[in-house]
Amino acid sequence: MNRLVVVSNRVADLKRSTQAGGLAVGLADSLRSRGGVWMGWDGQTLKYEEEPEPRIQRIGDVTQATIPLTEQDYVEYYLGFANRVLWPLFHYRLDLVEYKTAFLEGYRRVNAKFANALTSVLQPDDVIWIHDYHLIPLAAELRQRGCQQRIGFFLHIPFPPPEILAAVPRHRWLVESLLEFDVVGFQTNTDLGNLHHYVEDHLGCEIKSDGRIDLGTREVIGGCFPIGIDVDSFVGMAEQPNEEVQIEMKRREILGRRQVIGVDRLDYTKGLPDRLRAFARLLELYPEMRKSVALMQIATPTREELEAYIDIRKELEALSGEINGRFADFNWTPVRYIHGTVPRDALAALFRASQVGFVTPLRDGMNLVAKEYVAAQAMDDPGVLVLSKFAGAAEDMREALIVNPYDVDDMARNLCRALTMPLAERQDRQKALMERIREHDSAYWLSTFMAALEDGKTKETA
Ligand code: GDG
């Protein structure tokens, strides 16, 4: 087996249990199982003239190699091109894109730094797996430095249709950079289809029947590799007694109250304002639900330096206050809005103690929370997943109640359906969903991507 070298913007803290964010969670599960090297930015900004050598640290079977960035890199590459251009663009939010040439320059500069650092760590038989939108030009940078190893790329977020992508300057350069990889992986068939449409329409390339993109001189494997979770480990966590959550659950049982739960990074793509409005609409449309159900929304702080994130935070605080002001009673608070981070085992216990998992992003690559909610349920008395049709997870998790996250009434009706669903139907849906998340778990994600990267095998040729 070749040594696996993973590269992503940040490396996860493998010793911490409060790590939020899908890439960190998904990759940590996979790398722990296979071992290898993980390279990324260490989160620090320093002043330096000469690029420092990567810092090497060994944790179990994983060697982490990290580099610092400068303040200018942070502003132009991370806050700028990655999070003011690519993140909104790839989530179909052209209204939030703020393109600047300096951002693009910062993006290219940091990718060159990553390539320099990586070159010092690489061995001839390594396979390299690069992650996410921060590092699209990295394969081209590595090839310029003589790197001959196989290089794969996985996009954790959606890939937009050509009509949206073509609105940003240098879109052709971006896609051509993507095609420098040997394998380009997406979460869903929709995302893969969007790349295929772009290369056909804008580059005139042919797409082969197995999804390979024919560039004339070489072929690129384009594939769909839905990310998953380590199901058994999450089931184990959810089954562990968590005293604080259990006391809280007993109190709710005595009062005959159910809980709807939402857990997200506080991001404008996650559809949080309309989720809260949908919960308020439930209380309006079905007054019998008042005092018998509450919404717990955990919104984990993220990218707090950006205006769009400050705005969404303010909007949510105002909305939850407004809903509570309107509906709360002296002994019932309809919305519990938590702006903070919860340990992973407590999260698992909270999912298990909640009768509905409410996952309504406006657009999401996959959404691991949907899979975690299902993994956490008790099979004899499971809760119900209400899931946005615009989450990548909806392509596979068809037994969830699928909703339109822009339609507040549709979400309210489905919440009511979830809260009143008979036990037998809940069990049937849970069984089917559990089978699906077990089939497409983190080990499957790793092995199918590796088969494509190491052996050139795709689903069609495997
Ligand atoms: C990106 C894509 C794709 C959240 N709050 C806490 C916490 N979390 C954990 C969740 C889950 C992860 O963070 C979030 O993952 P998601 O997949 O839901 O979303 P993104 O962070 O946007 O991830 C996404 C993913 O990458 C993987 O490819 O699915 O579409 O956007 O694991 O449980 N964990 C803890 N405390 C919190 O407060 N411990």
Short mmCIF file of C-alpha atoms and ligand atoms in Angstrom, two decimals:
data_model
loop_
_atom_site.label_atom_id
_atom_site.label_comp_id
_atom_site.label_asym_id
_atom_site.label_seq_id
_atom_site.Cartn_x
_atom_site.Cartn_y
_atom_site.Cartn_z
CA MET A 1 0.00 0.00 0.00
CA ASN A 2 1.39 3.41 -0.94
CA ARG A 3 1.79 6.10 1.67
CA LEU A 4 -1.19 8.46 1.60
CA VAL A 5 -0.47 12.19 1.77
CA VAL A 6 -3.54 14.26 2.46
CA VAL A 7 -3.54 18.03 2.03
CA SER A 8 -6.24 20.42 3.18
CA ASN A 9 -6.37 24.06 4.22
CA ARG A 10 -6.33 23.16 7.93
CA VAL A 11 -5.45 19.90 9.63
CA ALA A 12 -7.83 18.65 12.32
CA ASP A 13 -6.77 18.50 15.94
CA LEU A 14 -6.91 14.71 16.29
CA LYS A 15 -6.88 14.94 20.08
CA ARG A 16 -9.90 17.25 20.47
CA SER A 17 -13.52 16.11 20.67
CA THR A 18 -15.11 19.46 19.89
CA GLN A 19 -13.79 19.67 16.34
CA ALA A 20 -16.62 21.13 14.24
CA GLY A 21 -16.74 21.09 10.46
CA GLY A 22 -17.41 18.29 8.03
CA LEU A 23 -14.03 18.12 6.35
CA ALA A 24 -12.19 17.75 9.65
CA VAL A 25 -14.61 15.10 10.91
CA GLY A 26 -14.74 13.10 7.66
CA LEU A 27 -11.00 13.14 7.02
CA ALA A 28 -9.98 12.45 10.62
CA ASP A 29 -12.09 9.24 10.55
CA SER A 30 -10.49 8.09 7.29
CA LEU A 31 -6.90 8.99 8.10
CA ARG A 32 -6.99 7.40 11.55
CA SER A 33 -7.93 4.11 9.87
CA ARG A 34 -5.29 4.14 7.10
CA GLY A 35 -2.50 6.28 8.54
CA GLY A 36 -0.36 8.64 6.47
CA VAL A 37 0.66 12.26 6.28
CA TRP A 38 -1.69 15.23 6.67
CA MET A 39 -0.46 18.62 5.57
CA GLY A 40 -2.09 22.01 6.02
CA TRP A 41 -1.97 25.51 7.47
CA ASP A 42 -1.44 25.55 11.25
CA GLY A 43 -3.91 28.42 11.72
CA GLN A 44 -1.18 30.91 12.66
CA THR A 45 -0.28 34.13 10.88
CA LEU A 46 3.38 35.14 11.20
CA LYS A 47 5.70 37.71 9.66
CA TYR A 48 8.39 36.04 7.56
CA GLU A 49 10.53 36.72 4.51
CA GLU A 50 11.61 33.16 3.81
CA GLU A 51 9.05 30.38 3.85
CA PRO A 52 9.54 28.26 6.99
CA GLU A 53 9.99 24.48 6.80
CA PRO A 54 6.84 22.52 7.67
CA ARG A 55 6.48 21.58 11.36
CA ILE A 56 6.22 17.80 11.78
CA GLN A 57 4.22 16.15 14.55
CA ARG A 58 3.23 12.50 14.94
CA ILE A 59 -0.17 11.51 16.39
CA GLY A 60 -0.80 7.75 16.30
CA ASP A 61 -0.35 6.60 12.70
CA VAL A 62 -0.76 10.09 11.31
CA THR A 63 2.12 12.49 10.70
CA GLN A 64 0.99 16.08 10.55
CA ALA A 65 3.03 18.64 8.62
CA THR A 66 1.91 22.23 9.09
CA ILE A 67 2.96 25.64 7.85
CA PRO A 68 2.09 29.16 9.00
CA LEU A 69 0.78 31.85 6.66
CA THR A 70 1.29 35.60 6.69
CA GLU A 71 -1.42 38.10 7.60
CA GLN A 72 -1.64 39.10 3.92
CA ASP A 73 -2.10 35.45 2.92
CA TYR A 74 -4.85 35.09 5.49
CA VAL A 75 -6.71 38.16 4.24
CA GLU A 76 -6.32 37.53 0.51
CA TYR A 77 -6.30 33.75 0.24
CA TYR A 78 -8.43 32.55 3.16
CA LEU A 79 -10.87 35.37 3.89
CA GLY A 80 -10.64 36.66 0.31
CA PHE A 81 -10.59 34.17 -2.53
CA ALA A 82 -11.61 31.08 -0.58
CA ASN A 83 -14.41 32.52 1.53
CA ARG A 84 -15.54 35.67 -0.29
CA VAL A 85 -15.38 34.21 -3.80
CA LEU A 86 -15.35 30.42 -4.02
CA TRP A 87 -17.53 29.53 -1.01
CA PRO A 88 -20.51 31.72 -2.05
CA LEU A 89 -19.96 30.97 -5.77
CA PHE A 90 -19.96 27.20 -5.29
CA HIS A 91 -23.08 27.48 -3.10
CA TYR A 92 -24.89 29.30 -5.93
CA ARG A 93 -24.76 32.65 -4.04
CA LEU A 94 -23.52 35.06 -6.70
CA ASP A 95 -25.06 37.91 -4.66
CA LEU A 96 -22.41 37.35 -1.97
CA VAL A 97 -19.34 36.99 -4.23
CA GLU A 98 -16.78 39.81 -3.78
CA TYR A 99 -14.13 39.26 -6.44
CA LYS A 100 -10.82 41.17 -6.30
CA THR A 101 -7.63 40.58 -8.28
CA ALA A 102 -5.60 40.76 -5.04
CA PHE A 103 -7.64 37.83 -3.69
CA LEU A 104 -6.80 35.74 -6.75
CA GLU A 105 -3.11 36.63 -6.39
CA GLY A 106 -3.17 35.63 -2.72
CA TYR A 107 -4.85 32.36 -3.65
CA ARG A 108 -2.16 31.54 -6.20
CA ARG A 109 0.63 32.60 -3.83
CA VAL A 110 -0.58 30.37 -1.00
CA ASN A 111 -1.06 27.40 -3.31
CA ALA A 112 2.55 27.89 -4.42
CA LYS A 113 3.61 27.92 -0.72
CA PHE A 114 1.71 24.69 -0.11
CA ALA A 115 3.45 23.15 -3.12
CA ASN A 116 6.89 24.20 -1.83
CA ALA A 117 6.22 22.76 1.62
CA LEU A 118 4.75 19.57 0.23
CA THR A 119 7.67 18.98 -2.12
CA SER A 120 9.97 18.76 0.92
CA VAL A 121 7.81 16.04 2.50
CA LEU A 122 6.99 13.85 -0.53
CA GLN A 123 8.44 10.42 -1.30
CA PRO A 124 8.39 8.85 -4.78
CA ASP A 125 5.74 6.20 -4.02
CA ASP A 126 3.27 8.51 -2.27
CA VAL A 127 -0.26 9.07 -3.46
CA ILE A 128 -1.50 12.60 -2.88
CA TRP A 129 -5.07 13.48 -2.01
CA ILE A 130 -5.91 17.18 -1.97
CA HIS A 131 -9.08 18.50 -0.39
CA ASP A 132 -11.50 21.25 -1.12
CA TYR A 133 -11.88 24.57 -2.80
CA HIS A 134 -8.91 26.25 -1.11
CA LEU A 135 -6.43 24.17 -3.07
CA ILE A 136 -7.72 23.81 -6.64
CA PRO A 137 -4.45 25.07 -8.28
CA LEU A 138 -2.22 22.82 -6.17
CA ALA A 139 -1.85 19.98 -8.69
CA ALA A 140 -0.64 22.40 -11.36
CA GLU A 141 1.83 23.93 -8.86
CA LEU A 142 3.13 20.48 -7.92
CA ARG A 143 3.52 19.37 -11.55
CA GLN A 144 5.54 22.55 -12.22
CA ARG A 145 7.91 21.38 -9.46
CA GLY A 146 8.38 18.01 -11.14
CA CYS A 147 5.96 16.00 -9.01
CA GLN A 148 5.16 12.70 -10.79
CA GLN A 149 2.96 11.04 -8.16
CA ARG A 150 -0.75 10.41 -8.68
CA ILE A 151 -2.76 13.39 -7.40
CA GLY A 152 -6.45 13.30 -6.54
CA PHE A 153 -8.85 16.05 -5.55
CA PHE A 154 -12.08 15.91 -3.57
CA LEU A 155 -14.52 18.80 -3.42
CA HIS A 156 -16.47 18.78 -0.15
CA ILE A 157 -18.89 21.50 -1.25
CA PRO A 158 -21.22 21.65 -4.28
CA PHE A 159 -19.94 22.33 -7.79
CA PRO A 160 -22.24 24.88 -9.48
CA PRO A 161 -23.77 24.71 -12.96
CA PRO A 162 -21.77 26.41 -15.76
CA GLU A 163 -24.18 29.38 -15.92
CA ILE A 164 -23.22 30.28 -12.34
CA LEU A 165 -19.54 29.40 -12.54
CA ALA A 166 -19.07 31.45 -15.70
CA ALA A 167 -20.10 34.61 -13.82
CA VAL A 168 -16.77 34.78 -11.96
CA PRO A 169 -13.63 36.11 -13.67
CA ARG A 170 -10.98 33.46 -14.47
CA HIS A 171 -13.50 30.60 -14.32
CA ARG A 172 -11.77 28.86 -17.20
CA TRP A 173 -8.42 28.97 -15.39
CA LEU A 174 -10.12 27.51 -12.31
CA VAL A 175 -11.57 24.54 -14.21
CA GLU A 176 -8.37 23.98 -16.19
CA SER A 177 -6.50 23.88 -12.86
CA LEU A 178 -8.97 21.25 -11.64
CA LEU A 179 -8.25 19.16 -14.71
CA GLU A 180 -4.55 18.96 -13.76
CA PHE A 181 -5.52 16.32 -11.17
CA ASP A 182 -5.65 12.63 -12.11
CA VAL A 183 -8.93 12.13 -10.26
CA VAL A 184 -11.53 14.78 -9.44
CA GLY A 185 -14.15 13.63 -6.93
CA PHE A 186 -17.50 15.15 -6.02
CA GLN A 187 -20.18 14.45 -3.43
CA THR A 188 -23.06 13.92 -5.85
CA ASN A 189 -23.93 13.08 -9.43
CA THR A 190 -25.38 16.58 -9.78
CA ASP A 191 -21.98 18.13 -9.01
CA LEU A 192 -20.18 15.76 -11.36
CA GLY A 193 -22.76 16.52 -14.06
CA ASN A 194 -22.11 20.24 -13.60
CA LEU A 195 -18.38 19.75 -14.25
CA HIS A 196 -19.15 17.62 -17.28
CA HIS A 197 -21.46 20.31 -18.67
CA TYR A 198 -18.79 22.96 -18.15
CA VAL A 199 -16.02 21.04 -19.89
CA GLU A 200 -18.28 20.16 -22.79
CA ASP A 201 -19.68 23.68 -23.22
CA HIS A 202 -16.59 25.81 -22.46
CA LEU A 203 -13.62 23.57 -23.27
CA GLY A 204 -15.12 21.36 -25.97
CA CYS A 205 -13.89 18.16 -24.29
CA GLU A 206 -15.50 14.80 -24.66
CA ILE A 207 -16.95 12.88 -21.70
CA LYS A 208 -16.50 9.13 -21.95
CA SER A 209 -19.22 6.69 -20.87
CA ASP A 210 -17.36 5.89 -17.62
CA GLY A 211 -17.22 9.60 -16.67
CA ARG A 212 -13.59 10.15 -17.78
CA ILE A 213 -12.84 13.53 -19.31
CA ASP A 214 -10.86 13.25 -22.51
CA LEU A 215 -8.37 16.12 -22.80
CA GLY A 216 -6.76 14.76 -25.95
CA THR A 217 -3.31 14.26 -24.40
CA ARG A 218 -4.57 12.59 -21.20
CA GLU A 219 -7.72 11.57 -19.39
CA VAL A 220 -9.04 12.78 -16.04
CA ILE A 221 -11.24 10.55 -13.93
CA GLY A 222 -14.30 12.46 -12.75
CA GLY A 223 -16.28 10.59 -10.12
CA CYS A 224 -18.94 10.78 -7.46
CA PHE A 225 -17.72 9.68 -4.00
CA PRO A 226 -20.33 10.53 -1.35
CA ILE A 227 -18.61 11.17 1.98
CA GLY A 228 -19.82 9.20 5.00
CA ILE A 229 -19.23 8.83 8.72
CA ASP A 230 -17.76 6.11 10.91
CA VAL A 231 -21.20 4.72 11.78
CA ASP A 232 -20.19 2.28 14.52
CA SER A 233 -18.16 4.84 16.38
CA PHE A 234 -21.08 7.31 16.31
CA VAL A 235 -23.59 4.62 17.36
CA GLY A 236 -21.24 3.77 20.26
CA MET A 237 -21.11 7.39 21.37
CA ALA A 238 -24.89 7.79 21.15
CA GLU A 239 -25.45 4.65 23.24
CA GLN A 240 -23.14 5.84 26.03
CA PRO A 241 -25.20 7.23 28.90
CA ASN A 242 -24.76 10.99 29.13
CA GLU A 243 -26.03 12.03 32.53
CA GLU A 244 -26.79 15.67 31.78
CA VAL A 245 -28.68 14.88 28.58
CA GLN A 246 -30.61 12.08 30.30
CA ILE A 247 -31.76 14.29 33.18
CA GLU A 248 -32.93 16.85 30.67
CA MET A 249 -34.73 14.13 28.68
CA LYS A 250 -36.53 12.79 31.79
CA ARG A 251 -37.75 16.31 32.55
CA ARG A 252 -39.15 16.58 29.02
CA GLU A 253 -40.77 13.14 29.26
CA ILE A 254 -42.56 14.10 32.48
CA LEU A 255 -43.87 17.24 30.80
CA GLY A 256 -44.75 15.26 27.63
CA ARG A 257 -42.52 17.38 25.42
CA ARG A 258 -40.60 16.49 22.28
CA GLN A 259 -37.46 18.07 20.87
CA VAL A 260 -36.52 19.06 17.32
CA ILE A 261 -32.77 19.48 16.88
CA GLY A 262 -30.59 21.40 14.44
CA VAL A 263 -26.78 21.43 14.55
CA ASP A 264 -24.77 23.49 12.09
CA ARG A 265 -21.79 25.72 11.68
CA LEU A 266 -23.32 29.19 11.73
CA ASP A 267 -23.20 29.63 7.97
CA TYR A 268 -25.57 31.38 5.57
CA THR A 269 -25.73 28.23 3.44
CA LYS A 270 -27.37 26.22 6.21
CA GLY A 271 -30.82 27.83 5.90
CA LEU A 272 -31.10 28.73 9.58
CA PRO A 273 -33.41 31.78 9.43
CA ASP A 274 -36.06 29.94 7.40
CA ARG A 275 -35.64 26.91 9.66
CA LEU A 276 -36.55 29.04 12.67
CA ARG A 277 -39.42 30.62 10.73
CA ALA A 278 -40.67 27.13 9.83
CA PHE A 279 -40.68 26.16 13.48
CA ALA A 280 -42.68 29.31 14.32
CA ARG A 281 -45.06 28.44 11.45
CA LEU A 282 -45.57 24.99 12.96
CA LEU A 283 -46.70 26.64 16.19
CA GLU A 284 -48.98 28.93 14.22
CA LEU A 285 -50.55 26.28 11.96
CA TYR A 286 -50.89 23.63 14.67
CA PRO A 287 -51.60 25.37 18.00
CA GLU A 288 -51.83 21.95 19.70
CA MET A 289 -48.05 21.71 19.21
CA ARG A 290 -47.46 24.66 21.52
CA LYS A 291 -45.91 23.64 24.83
CA SER A 292 -45.46 20.09 23.50
CA VAL A 293 -42.36 20.66 21.36
CA ALA A 294 -39.22 22.80 21.42
CA LEU A 295 -36.47 23.49 18.90
CA MET A 296 -32.86 23.21 20.03
CA GLN A 297 -30.57 24.89 17.51
CA ILE A 298 -26.83 24.60 18.08
CA ALA A 299 -25.04 27.11 15.83
CA THR A 300 -21.29 26.68 16.01
CA PRO A 301 -19.26 29.88 15.48
CA THR A 302 -17.29 29.95 12.24
CA ARG A 303 -15.51 32.57 10.03
CA GLU A 304 -16.56 35.35 12.37
CA GLU A 305 -14.38 37.98 10.70
CA LEU A 306 -16.61 38.04 7.62
CA GLU A 307 -19.50 40.48 7.29
CA ALA A 308 -21.92 37.90 5.90
CA TYR A 309 -21.37 35.75 9.02
CA ILE A 310 -21.84 38.68 11.40
CA ASP A 311 -25.11 39.47 9.61
CA ILE A 312 -26.47 35.92 9.83
CA ARG A 313 -25.62 35.77 13.53
CA LYS A 314 -27.50 38.99 14.24
CA GLU A 315 -30.47 37.80 12.19
CA LEU A 316 -30.69 34.53 14.11
CA GLU A 317 -30.39 36.15 17.51
CA ALA A 318 -33.18 38.56 16.62
CA LEU A 319 -35.38 35.80 15.18
CA SER A 320 -35.05 33.41 18.12
CA GLY A 321 -35.79 36.30 20.51
CA GLU A 322 -38.82 37.27 18.43
CA ILE A 323 -40.23 33.72 18.33
CA ASN A 324 -39.70 33.22 22.06
CA GLY A 325 -41.22 36.63 22.81
CA ARG A 326 -44.26 35.70 20.77
CA PHE A 327 -44.91 32.11 21.90
CA ALA A 328 -43.06 31.38 25.17
CA ASP A 329 -44.90 30.70 28.40
CA PHE A 330 -43.55 30.95 31.96
CA ASN A 331 -42.71 27.22 31.83
CA TRP A 332 -41.95 26.66 28.13
CA THR A 333 -39.36 28.21 25.81
CA PRO A 334 -40.00 27.23 22.19
CA VAL A 335 -36.51 27.96 20.78
CA ARG A 336 -33.26 27.19 22.53
CA TYR A 337 -30.61 28.84 20.43
CA ILE A 338 -27.06 27.96 21.41
CA HIS A 339 -24.23 29.92 19.83
CA GLY A 340 -21.39 27.63 20.82
CA THR A 341 -19.62 24.31 20.42
CA VAL A 342 -20.63 21.05 22.09
CA PRO A 343 -18.37 17.95 22.58
CA ARG A 344 -19.01 15.23 20.00
CA ASP A 345 -20.27 12.65 22.51
CA ALA A 346 -22.79 15.15 23.93
CA LEU A 347 -23.91 15.90 20.38
CA ALA A 348 -24.54 12.19 19.78
CA ALA A 349 -26.57 11.94 23.00
CA LEU A 350 -28.57 15.04 22.07
CA PHE A 351 -29.39 13.60 18.63
CA ARG A 352 -30.62 10.40 20.27
CA ALA A 353 -32.75 12.37 22.72
CA SER A 354 -34.43 14.38 19.92
CA GLN A 355 -37.54 13.20 18.09
CA VAL A 356 -36.78 15.14 14.91
CA GLY A 357 -33.48 15.97 13.18
CA PHE A 358 -34.11 19.20 11.26
CA VAL A 359 -31.50 19.63 8.50
CA THR A 360 -32.45 22.31 5.99
CA PRO A 361 -29.46 23.80 4.17
CA LEU A 362 -30.14 25.99 1.13
CA ARG A 363 -27.27 24.18 -0.57
CA ASP A 364 -24.79 21.69 0.94
CA GLY A 365 -22.12 19.38 -0.48
CA MET A 366 -23.29 16.40 1.58
CA ASN A 367 -24.20 17.28 5.22
CA LEU A 368 -22.80 14.87 7.75
CA VAL A 369 -25.20 16.00 10.48
CA ALA A 370 -28.01 14.21 8.60
CA LYS A 371 -26.02 10.96 8.73
CA GLU A 372 -25.03 11.46 12.37
CA TYR A 373 -28.64 12.05 13.40
CA VAL A 374 -29.68 8.73 11.84
CA ALA A 375 -26.71 6.86 13.35
CA ALA A 376 -27.63 8.14 16.81
CA GLN A 377 -31.24 6.89 16.86
CA ALA A 378 -32.51 3.99 18.96
CA MET A 379 -33.78 1.39 16.46
CA ASP A 380 -36.85 0.48 18.58
CA ASP A 381 -38.04 4.08 18.95
CA PRO A 382 -36.28 6.22 16.35
CA GLY A 383 -36.74 9.88 15.55
CA VAL A 384 -37.44 11.25 12.07
CA LEU A 385 -35.04 13.10 9.79
CA VAL A 386 -36.43 16.13 7.95
CA LEU A 387 -33.94 16.90 5.19
CA SER A 388 -33.49 19.62 2.57
CA LYS A 389 -33.65 18.48 -1.02
CA PHE A 390 -30.62 20.70 -1.69
CA ALA A 391 -28.29 18.80 0.65
CA GLY A 392 -26.08 16.30 -1.16
CA ALA A 393 -27.26 13.75 1.41
CA ALA A 394 -30.77 13.88 -0.11
CA GLU A 395 -29.50 12.13 -3.27
CA ASP A 396 -29.10 9.00 -1.16
CA MET A 397 -31.24 9.40 1.99
CA ARG A 398 -34.59 9.16 0.27
CA GLU A 399 -36.45 7.79 3.30
CA ALA A 400 -36.05 11.08 5.15
CA LEU A 401 -38.91 13.58 4.86
CA ILE A 402 -37.53 15.66 2.01
CA VAL A 403 -38.39 19.37 2.10
CA ASN A 404 -37.81 22.58 0.17
CA PRO A 405 -35.74 24.79 2.52
CA TYR A 406 -37.10 27.94 0.84
CA ASP A 407 -40.71 26.93 1.56
CA VAL A 408 -41.51 27.67 5.19
CA ASP A 409 -45.01 26.14 5.02
CA ASP A 410 -43.70 22.92 3.46
CA MET A 411 -41.14 22.60 6.27
CA ALA A 412 -43.78 23.31 8.94
CA ARG A 413 -46.12 20.64 7.51
CA ASN A 414 -43.32 18.08 7.39
CA LEU A 415 -42.28 18.91 10.94
CA CYS A 416 -45.83 18.17 12.02
CA ARG A 417 -45.81 14.93 10.01
CA ALA A 418 -42.53 13.91 11.66
CA LEU A 419 -43.82 14.68 15.14
CA THR A 420 -46.99 12.64 14.61
CA MET A 421 -45.54 9.76 12.59
CA PRO A 422 -46.62 6.29 13.77
CA LEU A 423 -43.91 4.08 15.30
CA ALA A 424 -44.00 1.43 12.51
CA GLU A 425 -43.35 4.04 9.80
CA ARG A 426 -40.54 5.60 11.83
CA GLN A 427 -38.92 2.20 12.24
CA ASP A 428 -39.19 1.38 8.51
CA ARG A 429 -37.63 4.67 7.49
CA GLN A 430 -34.90 4.38 10.11
CA LYS A 431 -33.97 0.85 9.01
CA ALA A 432 -33.64 1.92 5.38
CA LEU A 433 -31.65 5.07 6.24
CA MET A 434 -29.33 3.16 8.52
CA GLU A 435 -28.59 0.69 5.70
CA ARG A 436 -27.75 3.57 3.38
CA ILE A 437 -25.39 5.35 5.79
CA ARG A 438 -23.69 2.04 6.55
CA GLU A 439 -23.27 1.32 2.86
CA HIS A 440 -21.81 4.78 2.14
CA ASP A 441 -19.69 5.19 5.28
CA SER A 442 -16.27 6.79 5.74
CA ALA A 443 -14.44 3.55 4.90
CA TYR A 444 -16.36 3.22 1.62
CA TRP A 445 -15.55 6.83 0.75
CA LEU A 446 -11.84 6.27 1.36
CA SER A 447 -11.65 2.92 -0.45
CA THR A 448 -13.59 3.99 -3.55
CA PHE A 449 -11.57 7.19 -3.90
CA MET A 450 -8.32 5.30 -3.40
CA ALA A 451 -9.32 2.68 -5.98
CA ALA A 452 -9.78 5.47 -8.50
CA LEU A 453 -6.56 7.25 -7.51
CA GLU A 454 -4.24 4.26 -7.14
CA ASP A 455 -5.64 1.86 -9.73
CA GLY A 456 -7.66 4.11 -12.02
CA LYS A 457 -10.82 2.17 -11.12
CA THR A 458 -14.20 3.88 -11.26
CA LYS A 459 -17.61 2.57 -10.22
CA GLU A 460 -18.22 1.67 -13.87
CA THR A 461 -14.94 -0.23 -14.32
CA ALA A 462 -14.57 -1.74 -10.80
C1 GDG B 1 -18.39 20.55 4.63
C2 GDG B 1 -19.50 20.68 3.59
C3 GDG B 1 -19.86 18.20 3.75
C4 GDG B 1 -21.03 20.93 14.18
N1 GDG B 1 -21.17 21.63 15.33
C5 GDG B 1 -20.47 20.96 16.26
C6 GDG B 1 -19.88 19.85 15.67
N2 GDG B 1 -20.24 19.86 14.39
C7 GDG B 1 -19.85 18.79 13.43
C8 GDG B 1 -21.05 17.99 12.99
C9 GDG B 1 -20.53 17.42 11.68
C10 GDG B 1 -19.66 18.56 11.17
O1 GDG B 1 -19.32 19.38 12.27
C11 GDG B 1 -20.40 19.43 10.15
O2 GDG B 1 -20.37 18.76 8.94
P1 GDG B 1 -21.38 19.06 7.76
O3 GDG B 1 -21.18 18.04 6.74
O4 GDG B 1 -22.77 19.06 8.30
O5 GDG B 1 -21.09 20.55 7.24
P2 GDG B 1 -19.77 21.46 6.90
O6 GDG B 1 -19.02 21.80 8.11
O7 GDG B 1 -20.29 22.62 6.12
O8 GDG B 1 -18.87 20.52 5.98
C12 GDG B 1 -20.54 19.58 3.78
C13 GDG B 1 -18.67 18.16 4.66
O9 GDG B 1 -17.76 19.24 4.42
C14 GDG B 1 -17.88 16.86 4.51
O10 GDG B 1 -17.48 16.65 3.20
O11 GDG B 1 -20.79 17.22 4.16
O12 GDG B 1 -21.53 19.64 2.79
O13 GDG B 1 -20.10 21.97 3.65
O14 GDG B 1 -19.74 16.31 11.88
O15 GDG B 1 -21.37 17.03 13.95
N3 GDG B 1 -19.11 18.96 16.34
C15 GDG B 1 -18.92 19.19 17.66
N4 GDG B 1 -19.46 20.27 18.30
C16 GDG B 1 -20.24 21.17 17.65
O16 GDG B 1 -20.73 22.13 18.26
N5 GDG B 1 -18.19 18.32 18.35
#
